[in-house]
Amino acid sequence: VAGSIRRAVYGDSEAMSWTVLPPVVASVRLTLDALDTEEGCDMLAVAVCLDETCADRDVRPAFSGALAAPATFVSQWGFHLEWVSDFSISSPLFLGWSLRWESTPARACGPCPVGTYSDALGASRAEV
């Protein structure tokens, strides 16, 4: 599963949030490809989800201003994003931001190897 979010044209006093939480994944990679916002005033915060509901999060420093190089994050579960712009200068003076994410599917359970076990009486039996 993959996707992208872009705020190329944004207004004053925006407050938005997104949660990227694809089901049954081994990992999720998020890449912030571009950022050009009013420095210190318009900000994008990225939080790494620490559980499957994203109730517990590791909040990273917010991005604002110009991004020199893409920033990449990896999570076992997903990400929570928060975007805010202040009440003053916005687009078209600034280009906004764009990010993309993709998930690595969890390994499917295949046939389990045959093993043995012992019952309560100590008899060994084959397990299929």
mmCIF file with all atom_site columns, N, CA, C and O in Angstrom, residues 1-22:
data_model
loop_
_atom_site.group_PDB
_atom_site.id
_atom_site.type_symbol
_atom_site.label_atom_id
_atom_site.label_alt_id
_atom_site.label_comp_id
_atom_site.label_asym_id
_atom_site.label_entity_id
_atom_site.label_seq_id
_atom_site.pdbx_PDB_ins_code
_atom_site.Cartn_x
_atom_site.Cartn_y
_atom_site.Cartn_z
_atom_site.occupancy
_atom_site.B_iso_or_equiv
_atom_site.pdbx_formal_charge
_atom_site.auth_seq_id
_atom_site.auth_comp_id
_atom_site.auth_asym_id
_atom_site.auth_atom_id
_atom_site.pdbx_PDB_model_num
ATOM 1  N N  . VAL A 1 1  ? 0.851  -1.170 0.000  1.00 0.00 ? 1  VAL A N  1
ATOM 2  C CA . VAL A 1 1  ? 0.000  0.000  0.000  1.00 0.00 ? 1  VAL A CA 1
ATOM 3  C C  . VAL A 1 1  ? 0.896  1.231  0.000  1.00 0.00 ? 1  VAL A C  1
ATOM 4  O O  . VAL A 1 1  ? 1.888  1.275  0.725  1.00 0.00 ? 1  VAL A O  1
ATOM 5  N N  . ALA A 1 2  ? 0.553  2.219  -0.797 1.00 0.00 ? 2  ALA A N  1
ATOM 6  C CA . ALA A 1 2  ? 1.345  3.447  -0.891 1.00 0.00 ? 2  ALA A CA 1
ATOM 7  C C  . ALA A 1 2  ? 0.421  4.636  -1.094 1.00 0.00 ? 2  ALA A C  1
ATOM 8  O O  . ALA A 1 2  ? -0.744 4.473  -1.459 1.00 0.00 ? 2  ALA A O  1
ATOM 9  N N  . GLY A 1 3  ? 0.939  5.807  -0.854 1.00 0.00 ? 3  GLY A N  1
ATOM 10 C CA . GLY A 1 3  ? 0.136  7.007  -1.052 1.00 0.00 ? 3  GLY A CA 1
ATOM 11 C C  . GLY A 1 3  ? 0.992  8.253  -0.946 1.00 0.00 ? 3  GLY A C  1
ATOM 12 O O  . GLY A 1 3  ? 2.205  8.187  -0.725 1.00 0.00 ? 3  GLY A O  1
ATOM 13 N N  . SER A 1 4  ? 0.351  9.395  -1.106 1.00 0.00 ? 4  SER A N  1
ATOM 14 C CA . SER A 1 4  ? 1.048  10.663 -0.998 1.00 0.00 ? 4  SER A CA 1
ATOM 15 C C  . SER A 1 4  ? 0.090  11.728 -0.481 1.00 0.00 ? 4  SER A C  1
ATOM 16 O O  . SER A 1 4  ? -1.128 11.597 -0.603 1.00 0.00 ? 4  SER A O  1
ATOM 17 N N  . ILE A 1 5  ? 0.664  12.772 0.106  1.00 0.00 ? 5  ILE A N  1
ATOM 18 C CA . ILE A 1 5  ? -0.099 13.922 0.586  1.00 0.00 ? 5  ILE A CA 1
ATOM 19 C C  . ILE A 1 5  ? 0.673  15.150 0.144  1.00 0.00 ? 5  ILE A C  1
ATOM 20 O O  . ILE A 1 5  ? 1.896  15.196 0.267  1.00 0.00 ? 5  ILE A O  1
ATOM 21 N N  . ARG A 1 6  ? -0.055 16.140 -0.357 1.00 0.00 ? 6  ARG A N  1
ATOM 22 C CA . ARG A 1 6  ? 0.588  17.355 -0.854 1.00 0.00 ? 6  ARG A CA 1
ATOM 23 C C  . ARG A 1 6  ? -0.250 18.569 -0.487 1.00 0.00 ? 6  ARG A C  1
ATOM 24 O O  . ARG A 1 6  ? -1.477 18.540 -0.621 1.00 0.00 ? 6  ARG A O  1
ATOM 25 N N  . ARG A 1 7  ? 0.403  19.615 -0.022 1.00 0.00 ? 7  ARG A N  1
ATOM 26 C CA . ARG A 1 7  ? -0.246 20.903 0.234  1.00 0.00 ? 7  ARG A CA 1
ATOM 27 C C  . ARG A 1 7  ? 0.521  21.932 -0.579 1.00 0.00 ? 7  ARG A C  1
ATOM 28 O O  . ARG A 1 7  ? 1.360  22.649 -0.060 1.00 0.00 ? 7  ARG A O  1
ATOM 29 N N  . ALA A 1 8  ? 0.249  21.992 -1.883 1.00 0.00 ? 8  ALA A N  1
ATOM 30 C CA . ALA A 1 8  ? 0.956  22.916 -2.769 1.00 0.00 ? 8  ALA A CA 1
ATOM 31 C C  . ALA A 1 8  ? 0.390  24.330 -2.629 1.00 0.00 ? 8  ALA A C  1
ATOM 32 O O  . ALA A 1 8  ? 1.120  25.302 -2.690 1.00 0.00 ? 8  ALA A O  1
ATOM 33 N N  . VAL A 1 9  ? -0.870 24.431 -2.450 1.00 0.00 ? 9  VAL A N  1
ATOM 34 C CA . VAL A 1 9  ? -1.521 25.721 -2.250 1.00 0.00 ? 9  VAL A CA 1
ATOM 35 C C  . VAL A 1 9  ? -2.180 25.649 -0.882 1.00 0.00 ? 9  VAL A C  1
ATOM 36 O O  . VAL A 1 9  ? -3.046 24.812 -0.651 1.00 0.00 ? 9  VAL A O  1
ATOM 37 N N  . TYR A 1 10 ? -1.727 26.500 0.018  1.00 0.00 ? 10 TYR A N  1
ATOM 38 C CA . TYR A 1 10 ? -2.320 26.477 1.348  1.00 0.00 ? 10 TYR A CA 1
ATOM 39 C C  . TYR A 1 10 ? -2.703 27.877 1.782  1.00 0.00 ? 10 TYR A C  1
ATOM 40 O O  . TYR A 1 10 ? -2.176 28.869 1.291  1.00 0.00 ? 10 TYR A O  1
ATOM 41 N N  . GLY A 1 11 ? -3.646 27.945 2.686  1.00 0.00 ? 11 GLY A N  1
ATOM 42 C CA . GLY A 1 11 ? -4.169 29.228 3.132  1.00 0.00 ? 11 GLY A CA 1
ATOM 43 C C  . GLY A 1 11 ? -3.689 29.595 4.524  1.00 0.00 ? 11 GLY A C  1
ATOM 44 O O  . GLY A 1 11 ? -2.922 28.874 5.160  1.00 0.00 ? 11 GLY A O  1
ATOM 45 N N  . ASP A 1 12 ? -4.172 30.725 4.983  1.00 0.00 ? 12 ASP A N  1
ATOM 46 C CA . ASP A 1 12 ? -3.856 31.193 6.321  1.00 0.00 ? 12 ASP A CA 1
ATOM 47 C C  . ASP A 1 12 ? -4.686 30.428 7.342  1.00 0.00 ? 12 ASP A C  1
ATOM 48 O O  . ASP A 1 12 ? -5.796 29.973 7.048  1.00 0.00 ? 12 ASP A O  1
ATOM 49 N N  . SER A 1 13 ? -4.127 30.269 8.522  1.00 0.00 ? 13 SER A N  1
ATOM 50 C CA . SER A 1 13 ? -4.818 29.682 9.681  1.00 0.00 ? 13 SER A CA 1
ATOM 51 C C  . SER A 1 13 ? -5.341 28.275 9.419  1.00 0.00 ? 13 SER A C  1
ATOM 52 O O  . SER A 1 13 ? -6.449 27.924 9.844  1.00 0.00 ? 13 SER A O  1
ATOM 53 N N  . GLU A 1 14 ? -4.567 27.464 8.734  1.00 0.00 ? 14 GLU A N  1
ATOM 54 C CA . GLU A 1 14 ? -4.956 26.069 8.519  1.00 0.00 ? 14 GLU A CA 1
ATOM 55 C C  . GLU A 1 14 ? -4.497 25.210 9.701  1.00 0.00 ? 14 GLU A C  1
ATOM 56 O O  . GLU A 1 14 ? -3.471 25.480 10.315 1.00 0.00 ? 14 GLU A O  1
ATOM 57 N N  . ALA A 1 15 ? -5.272 24.188 9.984  1.00 0.00 ? 15 ALA A N  1
ATOM 58 C CA . ALA A 1 15 ? -4.911 23.180 10.991 1.00 0.00 ? 15 ALA A CA 1
ATOM 59 C C  . ALA A 1 15 ? -5.484 21.856 10.501 1.00 0.00 ? 15 ALA A C  1
ATOM 60 O O  . ALA A 1 15 ? -6.704 21.680 10.458 1.00 0.00 ? 15 ALA A O  1
ATOM 61 N N  . MET A 1 16 ? -4.606 20.953 10.084 1.00 0.00 ? 16 MET A N  1
ATOM 62 C CA . MET A 1 16 ? -5.040 19.674 9.523  1.00 0.00 ? 16 MET A CA 1
ATOM 63 C C  . MET A 1 16 ? -4.194 18.551 10.096 1.00 0.00 ? 16 MET A C  1
ATOM 64 O O  . MET A 1 16 ? -3.049 18.771 10.483 1.00 0.00 ? 16 MET A O  1
ATOM 65 N N  . SER A 1 17 ? -4.767 17.354 10.106 1.00 0.00 ? 17 SER A N  1
ATOM 66 C CA . SER A 1 17 ? -3.988 16.195 10.538 1.00 0.00 ? 17 SER A CA 1
ATOM 67 C C  . SER A 1 17 ? -4.370 14.979 9.707  1.00 0.00 ? 17 SER A C  1
ATOM 68 O O  . SER A 1 17 ? -5.489 14.889 9.194  1.00 0.00 ? 17 SER A O  1
ATOM 69 N N  . TRP A 1 18 ? -3.413 14.075 9.560  1.00 0.00 ? 18 TRP A N  1
ATOM 70 C CA . TRP A 1 18 ? -3.594 12.826 8.837  1.00 0.00 ? 18 TRP A CA 1
ATOM 71 C C  . TRP A 1 18 ? -2.940 11.716 9.641  1.00 0.00 ? 18 TRP A C  1
ATOM 72 O O  . TRP A 1 18 ? -1.899 11.932 10.256 1.00 0.00 ? 18 TRP A O  1
ATOM 73 N N  . THR A 1 19 ? -3.517 10.530 9.584  1.00 0.00 ? 19 THR A N  1
ATOM 74 C CA . THR A 1 19 ? -2.886 9.361  10.174 1.00 0.00 ? 19 THR A CA 1
ATOM 75 C C  . THR A 1 19 ? -2.690 8.336  9.066  1.00 0.00 ? 19 THR A C  1
ATOM 76 O O  . THR A 1 19 ? -3.651 7.947  8.404  1.00 0.00 ? 19 THR A O  1
ATOM 77 N N  . VAL A 1 20 ? -1.463 7.946  8.842  1.00 0.00 ? 20 VAL A N  1
ATOM 78 C CA . VAL A 1 20 ? -1.108 6.931  7.853  1.00 0.00 ? 20 VAL A CA 1
ATOM 79 C C  . VAL A 1 20 ? -0.894 5.644  8.641  1.00 0.00 ? 20 VAL A C  1
ATOM 80 O O  . VAL A 1 20 ? 0.098  5.496  9.347  1.00 0.00 ? 20 VAL A O  1
ATOM 81 N N  . LEU A 1 21 ? -1.866 4.740  8.552  1.00 0.00 ? 21 LEU A N  1
ATOM 82 C CA . LEU A 1 21 ? -1.854 3.535  9.372  1.00 0.00 ? 21 LEU A CA 1
ATOM 83 C C  . LEU A 1 21 ? -2.361 2.347  8.557  1.00 0.00 ? 21 LEU A C  1
ATOM 84 O O  . LEU A 1 21 ? -3.469 1.862  8.752  1.00 0.00 ? 21 LEU A O  1
ATOM 85 N N  . PRO A 1 22 ? -1.564 1.886  7.579  1.00 0.00 ? 22 PRO A N  1
ATOM 86 C CA . PRO A 1 22 ? -2.015 0.764  6.753  1.00 0.00 ? 22 PRO A CA 1
ATOM 87 C C  . PRO A 1 22 ? -2.120 -0.518 7.583  1.00 0.00 ? 22 PRO A C  1
ATOM 88 O O  . PRO A 1 22 ? -1.348 -0.717 8.516  1.00 0.00 ? 22 PRO A O  1
#
